[in-house]
mmCIF file of C-alpha atoms in Angstrom:
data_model
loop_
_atom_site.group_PDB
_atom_site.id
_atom_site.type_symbol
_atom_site.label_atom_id
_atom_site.label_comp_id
_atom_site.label_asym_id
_atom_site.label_seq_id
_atom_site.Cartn_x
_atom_site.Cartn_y
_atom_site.Cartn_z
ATOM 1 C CA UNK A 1 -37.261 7.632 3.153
ATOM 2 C CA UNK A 2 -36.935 11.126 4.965
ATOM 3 C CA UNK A 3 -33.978 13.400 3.762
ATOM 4 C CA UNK A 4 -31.206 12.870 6.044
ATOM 5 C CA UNK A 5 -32.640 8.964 7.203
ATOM 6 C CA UNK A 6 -30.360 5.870 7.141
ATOM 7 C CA UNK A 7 -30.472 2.947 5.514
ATOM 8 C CA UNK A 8 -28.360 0.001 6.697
ATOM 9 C CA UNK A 9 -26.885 -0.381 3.327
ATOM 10 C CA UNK A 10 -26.041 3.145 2.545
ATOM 11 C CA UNK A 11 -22.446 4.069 2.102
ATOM 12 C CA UNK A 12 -19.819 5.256 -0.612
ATOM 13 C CA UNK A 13 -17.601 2.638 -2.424
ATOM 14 C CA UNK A 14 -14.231 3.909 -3.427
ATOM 15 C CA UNK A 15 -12.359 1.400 -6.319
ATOM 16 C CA UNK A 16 -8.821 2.448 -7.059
ATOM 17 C CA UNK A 17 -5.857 0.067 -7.109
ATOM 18 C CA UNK A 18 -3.741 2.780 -5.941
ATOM 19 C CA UNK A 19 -3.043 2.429 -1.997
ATOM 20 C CA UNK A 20 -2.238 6.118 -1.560
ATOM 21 C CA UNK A 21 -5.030 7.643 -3.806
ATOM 22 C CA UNK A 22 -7.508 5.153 -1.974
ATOM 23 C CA UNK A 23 -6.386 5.788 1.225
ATOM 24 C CA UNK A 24 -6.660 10.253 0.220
ATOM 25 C CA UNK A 25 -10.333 9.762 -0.557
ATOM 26 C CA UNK A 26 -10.880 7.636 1.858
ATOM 27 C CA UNK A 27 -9.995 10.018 4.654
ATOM 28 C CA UNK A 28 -11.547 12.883 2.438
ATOM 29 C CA UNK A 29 -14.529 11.523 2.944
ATOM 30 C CA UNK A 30 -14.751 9.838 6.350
ATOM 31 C CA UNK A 31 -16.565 13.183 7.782
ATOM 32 C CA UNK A 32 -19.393 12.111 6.136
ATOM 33 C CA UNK A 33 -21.378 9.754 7.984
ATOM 34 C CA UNK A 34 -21.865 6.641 6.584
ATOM 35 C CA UNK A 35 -20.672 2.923 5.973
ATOM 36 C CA UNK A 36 -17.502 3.666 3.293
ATOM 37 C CA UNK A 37 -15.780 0.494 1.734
ATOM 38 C CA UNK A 38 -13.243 0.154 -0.778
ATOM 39 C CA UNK A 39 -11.630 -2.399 -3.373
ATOM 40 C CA UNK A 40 -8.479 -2.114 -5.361
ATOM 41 C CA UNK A 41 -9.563 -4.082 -8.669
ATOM 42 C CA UNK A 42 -12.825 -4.332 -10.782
ATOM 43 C CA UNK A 43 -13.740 -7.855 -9.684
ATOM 44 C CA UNK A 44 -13.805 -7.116 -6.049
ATOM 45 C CA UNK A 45 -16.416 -4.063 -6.677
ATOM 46 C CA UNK A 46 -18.167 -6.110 -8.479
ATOM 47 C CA UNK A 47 -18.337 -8.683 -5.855
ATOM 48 C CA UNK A 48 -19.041 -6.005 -3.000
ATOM 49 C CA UNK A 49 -22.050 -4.796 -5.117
ATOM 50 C CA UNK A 50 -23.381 -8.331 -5.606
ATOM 51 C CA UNK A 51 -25.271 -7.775 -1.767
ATOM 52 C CA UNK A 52 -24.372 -4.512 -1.168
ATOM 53 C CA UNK A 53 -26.016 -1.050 -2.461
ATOM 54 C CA UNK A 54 -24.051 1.973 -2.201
ATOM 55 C CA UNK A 55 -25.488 5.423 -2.710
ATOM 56 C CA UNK A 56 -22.093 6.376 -4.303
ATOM 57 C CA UNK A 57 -19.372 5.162 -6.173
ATOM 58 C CA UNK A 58 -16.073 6.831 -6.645
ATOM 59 C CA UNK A 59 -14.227 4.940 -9.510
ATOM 60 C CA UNK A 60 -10.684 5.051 -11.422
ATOM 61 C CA UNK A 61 -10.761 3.377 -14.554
ATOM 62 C CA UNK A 62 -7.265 2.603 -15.277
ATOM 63 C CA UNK A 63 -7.855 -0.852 -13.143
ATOM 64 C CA UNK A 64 -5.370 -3.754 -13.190
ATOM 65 C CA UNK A 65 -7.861 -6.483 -14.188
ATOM 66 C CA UNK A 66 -10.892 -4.430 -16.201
ATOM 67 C CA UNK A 67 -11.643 -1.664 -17.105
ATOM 68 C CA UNK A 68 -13.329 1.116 -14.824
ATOM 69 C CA UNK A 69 -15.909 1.727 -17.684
ATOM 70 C CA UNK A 70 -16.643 -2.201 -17.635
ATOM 71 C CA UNK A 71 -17.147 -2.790 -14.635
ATOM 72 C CA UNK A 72 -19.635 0.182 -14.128
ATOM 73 C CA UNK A 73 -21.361 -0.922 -16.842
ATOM 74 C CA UNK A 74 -21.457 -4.234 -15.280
ATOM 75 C CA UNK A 75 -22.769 -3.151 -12.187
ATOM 76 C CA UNK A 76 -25.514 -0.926 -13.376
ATOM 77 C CA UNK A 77 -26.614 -4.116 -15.343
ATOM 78 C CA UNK A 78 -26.927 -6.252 -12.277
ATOM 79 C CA UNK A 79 -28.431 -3.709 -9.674
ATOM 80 C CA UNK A 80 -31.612 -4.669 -8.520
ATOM 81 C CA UNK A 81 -34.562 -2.572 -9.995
ATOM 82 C CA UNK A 82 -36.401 -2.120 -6.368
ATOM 83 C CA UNK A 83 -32.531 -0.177 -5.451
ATOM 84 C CA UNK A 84 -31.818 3.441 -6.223
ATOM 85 C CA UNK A 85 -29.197 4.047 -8.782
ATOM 86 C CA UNK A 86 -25.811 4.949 -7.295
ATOM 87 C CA UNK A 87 -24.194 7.985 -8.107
ATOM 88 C CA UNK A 88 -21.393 7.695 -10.094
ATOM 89 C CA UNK A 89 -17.955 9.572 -9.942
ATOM 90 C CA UNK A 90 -15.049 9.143 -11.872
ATOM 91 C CA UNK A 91 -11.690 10.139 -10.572
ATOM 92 C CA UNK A 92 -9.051 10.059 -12.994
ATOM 93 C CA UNK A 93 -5.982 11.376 -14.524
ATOM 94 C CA UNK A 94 -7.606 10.714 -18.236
ATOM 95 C CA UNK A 95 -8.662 13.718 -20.165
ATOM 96 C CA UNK A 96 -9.793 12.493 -23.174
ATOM 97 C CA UNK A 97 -13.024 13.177 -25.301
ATOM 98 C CA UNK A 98 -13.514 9.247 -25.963
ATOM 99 C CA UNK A 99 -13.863 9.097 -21.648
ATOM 100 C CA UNK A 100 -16.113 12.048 -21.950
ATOM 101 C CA UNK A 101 -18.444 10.509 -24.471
ATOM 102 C CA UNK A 102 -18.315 7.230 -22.182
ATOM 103 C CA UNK A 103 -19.319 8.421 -18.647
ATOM 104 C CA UNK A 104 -22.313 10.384 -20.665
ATOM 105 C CA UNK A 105 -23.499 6.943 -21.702
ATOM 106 C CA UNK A 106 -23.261 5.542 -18.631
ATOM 107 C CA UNK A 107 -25.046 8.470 -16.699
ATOM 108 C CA UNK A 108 -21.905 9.586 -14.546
ATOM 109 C CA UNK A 109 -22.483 12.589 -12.254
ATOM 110 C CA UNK A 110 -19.134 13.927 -12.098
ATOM 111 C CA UNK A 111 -15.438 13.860 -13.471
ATOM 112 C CA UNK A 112 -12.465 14.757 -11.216
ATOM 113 C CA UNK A 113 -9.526 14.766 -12.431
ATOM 114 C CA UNK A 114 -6.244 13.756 -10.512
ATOM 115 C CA UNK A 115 -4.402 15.024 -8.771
ATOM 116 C CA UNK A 116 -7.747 15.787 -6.866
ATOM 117 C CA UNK A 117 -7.757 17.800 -3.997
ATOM 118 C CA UNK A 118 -9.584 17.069 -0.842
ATOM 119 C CA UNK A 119 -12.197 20.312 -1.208
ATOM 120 C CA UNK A 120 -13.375 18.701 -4.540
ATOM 121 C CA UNK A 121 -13.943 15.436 -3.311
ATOM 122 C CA UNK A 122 -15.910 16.567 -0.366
ATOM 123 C CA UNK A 123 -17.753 19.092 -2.544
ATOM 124 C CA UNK A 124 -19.264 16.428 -4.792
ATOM 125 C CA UNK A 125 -20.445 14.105 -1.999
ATOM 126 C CA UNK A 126 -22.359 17.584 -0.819
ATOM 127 C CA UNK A 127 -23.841 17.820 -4.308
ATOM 128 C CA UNK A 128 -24.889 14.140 -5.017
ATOM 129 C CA UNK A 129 -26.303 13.408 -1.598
ATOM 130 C CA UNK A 130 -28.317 16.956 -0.581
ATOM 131 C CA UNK A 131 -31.677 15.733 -1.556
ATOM 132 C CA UNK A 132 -33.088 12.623 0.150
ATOM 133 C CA UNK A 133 -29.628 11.268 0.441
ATOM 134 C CA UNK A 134 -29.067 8.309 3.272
ATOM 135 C CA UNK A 135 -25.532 10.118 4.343
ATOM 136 C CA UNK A 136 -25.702 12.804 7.039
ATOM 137 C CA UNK A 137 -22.706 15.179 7.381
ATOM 138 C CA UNK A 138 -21.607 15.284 10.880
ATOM 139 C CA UNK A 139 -18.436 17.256 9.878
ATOM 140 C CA UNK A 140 -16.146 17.669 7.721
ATOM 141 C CA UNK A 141 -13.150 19.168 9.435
ATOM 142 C CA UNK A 142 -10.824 16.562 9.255
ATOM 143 C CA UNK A 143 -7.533 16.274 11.276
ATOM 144 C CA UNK A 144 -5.382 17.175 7.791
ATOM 145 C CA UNK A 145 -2.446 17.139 9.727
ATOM 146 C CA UNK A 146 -2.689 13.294 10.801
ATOM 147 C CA UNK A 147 -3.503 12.684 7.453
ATOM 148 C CA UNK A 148 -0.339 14.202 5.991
ATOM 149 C CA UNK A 149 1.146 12.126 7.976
ATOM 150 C CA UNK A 150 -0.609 9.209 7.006
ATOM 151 C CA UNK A 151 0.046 9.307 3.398
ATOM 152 C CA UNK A 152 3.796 10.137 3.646
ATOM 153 C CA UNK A 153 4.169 6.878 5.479
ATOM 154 C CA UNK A 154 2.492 5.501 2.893
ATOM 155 C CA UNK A 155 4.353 7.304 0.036
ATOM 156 C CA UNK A 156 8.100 6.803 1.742
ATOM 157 C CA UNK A 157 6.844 3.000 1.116
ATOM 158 C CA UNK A 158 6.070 3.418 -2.189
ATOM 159 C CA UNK A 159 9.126 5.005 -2.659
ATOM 160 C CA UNK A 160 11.236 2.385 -1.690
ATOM 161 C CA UNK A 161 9.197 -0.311 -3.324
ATOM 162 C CA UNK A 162 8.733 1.216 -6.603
ATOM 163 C CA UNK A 163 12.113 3.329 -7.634
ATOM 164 C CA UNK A 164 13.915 -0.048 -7.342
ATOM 165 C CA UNK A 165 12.008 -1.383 -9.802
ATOM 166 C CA UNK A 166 11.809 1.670 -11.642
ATOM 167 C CA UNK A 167 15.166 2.042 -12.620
ATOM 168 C CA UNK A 168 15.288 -1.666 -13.389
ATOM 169 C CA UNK A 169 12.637 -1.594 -16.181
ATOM 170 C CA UNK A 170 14.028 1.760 -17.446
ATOM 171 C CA UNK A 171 17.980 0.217 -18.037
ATOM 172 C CA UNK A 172 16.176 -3.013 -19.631
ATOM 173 C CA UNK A 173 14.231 -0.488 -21.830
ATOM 174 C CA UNK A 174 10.769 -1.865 -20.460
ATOM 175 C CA UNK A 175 8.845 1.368 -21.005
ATOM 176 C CA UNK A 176 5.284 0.221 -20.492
ATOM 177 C CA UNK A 177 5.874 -0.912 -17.038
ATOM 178 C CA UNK A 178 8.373 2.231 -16.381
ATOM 179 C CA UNK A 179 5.368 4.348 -17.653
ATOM 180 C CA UNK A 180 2.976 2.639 -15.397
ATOM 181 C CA UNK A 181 5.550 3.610 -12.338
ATOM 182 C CA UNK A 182 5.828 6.809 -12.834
ATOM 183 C CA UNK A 183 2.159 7.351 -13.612
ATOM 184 C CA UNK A 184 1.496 6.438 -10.031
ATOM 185 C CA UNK A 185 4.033 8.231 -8.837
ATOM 186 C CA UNK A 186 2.907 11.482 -10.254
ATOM 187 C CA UNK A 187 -0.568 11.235 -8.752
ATOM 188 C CA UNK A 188 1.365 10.035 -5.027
ATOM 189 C CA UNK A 189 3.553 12.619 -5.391
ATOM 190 C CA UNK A 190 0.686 15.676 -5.872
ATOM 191 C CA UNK A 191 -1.379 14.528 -3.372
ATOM 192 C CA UNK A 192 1.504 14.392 -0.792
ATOM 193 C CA UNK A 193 2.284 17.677 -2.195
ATOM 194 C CA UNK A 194 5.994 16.715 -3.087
ATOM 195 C CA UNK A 195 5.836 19.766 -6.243
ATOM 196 C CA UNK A 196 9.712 18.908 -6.784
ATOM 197 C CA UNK A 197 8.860 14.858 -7.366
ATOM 198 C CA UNK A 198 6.155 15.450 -9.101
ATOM 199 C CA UNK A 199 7.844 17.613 -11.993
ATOM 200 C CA UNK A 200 10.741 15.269 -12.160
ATOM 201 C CA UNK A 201 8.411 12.300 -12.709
ATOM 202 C CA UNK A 202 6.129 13.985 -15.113
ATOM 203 C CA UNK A 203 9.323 15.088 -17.191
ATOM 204 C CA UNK A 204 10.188 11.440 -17.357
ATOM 205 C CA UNK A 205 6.773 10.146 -17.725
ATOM 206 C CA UNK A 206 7.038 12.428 -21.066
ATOM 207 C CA UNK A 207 10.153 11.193 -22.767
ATOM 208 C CA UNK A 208 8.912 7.591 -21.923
ATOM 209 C CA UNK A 209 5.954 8.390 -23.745
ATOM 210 C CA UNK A 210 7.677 10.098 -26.729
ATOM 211 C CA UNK A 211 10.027 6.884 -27.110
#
């Protein structure tokens, strides 16, 4: 295949169960031109990759029904030997040296860590598809102010879904799913650049942790 060619099952696959971090890297990388699809647990990427190859996977691994390092692993098991190995990167808010060890097993190109920024995103899907890749980059100057506007529609609704139930969990003294809030909230609120939301949730996101 010529550098630069298509293939009618090329394309990126983005897995996060977060609707506003999907929907960020989704638009990050819409310049580039190719099929991009996207799933919000480990069983539907799993499913998608069943008949469809893509040349790149961007993965979280905190999913709500397996984990991200699972269902990599099961995916590289079942891809078909005559198909190029996708490119693997993993975009999360986890900086440990156990995840580390993990994605060098499993061959991972990259690590981003949240909050990512739209520059890195678009940087690694430069690196991993330069040579021979099946995506062409028709351009990547992207309307950033519709998409601001985009994800604080998005985030207002998150808002008033999630501090409802936020402060419920918190005055019944359920921390793990008061933790789990606030962890999304954190990565919504630095990609919709709310600084002032973000250090409030973070400070509570601490003493949760410390009780």
């Amino acid at each position: 295949m010529r550098m630069g060619s298509f293939s009618r099952n090329s394309g990126i696959l983005i897995v996060d169960d977060h609707t506003i971090s999907r929907h960020f890297m989704l638009e990050s990388l819409r310049p580039f031109s190719c099929n991009i699809r996207h799933a919000k647990t480990a069983y539907e990427a799993i499913f998608i990759t069943k008949n469809w190859f893509p040349t790149l996977i961007y993965t979280d691994i905190h999913l709500p029904d397996k984990s991200g390092l699972a269902m990599l692993q099961e995916i590289i098991l079942a891809w078909p030997q005559k198909q190029s190995r996708p490119h693997i990167v993993i975009v999360t808010g986890d900086r440990s040296s156990r995840l580390k060890q993990a994605a060098k097993q499993l061959k991972v190109a990259e690590l981003l860590l949240k909050p990512v920024k739209i520059d890195e995103i678009r940087a690694s899907a430069r690196r991993l598809l330069h040579f021979g890749s099946m995506v062409k980059e028709n351009s990547v100057e992207a309307s950033s102010g519709a998409m601001d506007r985009e994800l604080h529609e998005l985030f207002s609704r998150e808002l008033a879904s999630r501090l409802p139930l936020l402060d419920e969990h918190i005055s019944q003294s359920h921390w793990k799913p008061a933790g789990d809030i606030l962890h999304q909230l954190i990565a919504s609120s630095a990609m919709c650049r709310e600084k002032e939301l973000e250090n409030h949730s973070r400070a509570l996101y601490r003493v949760i942790r410390e009780d």
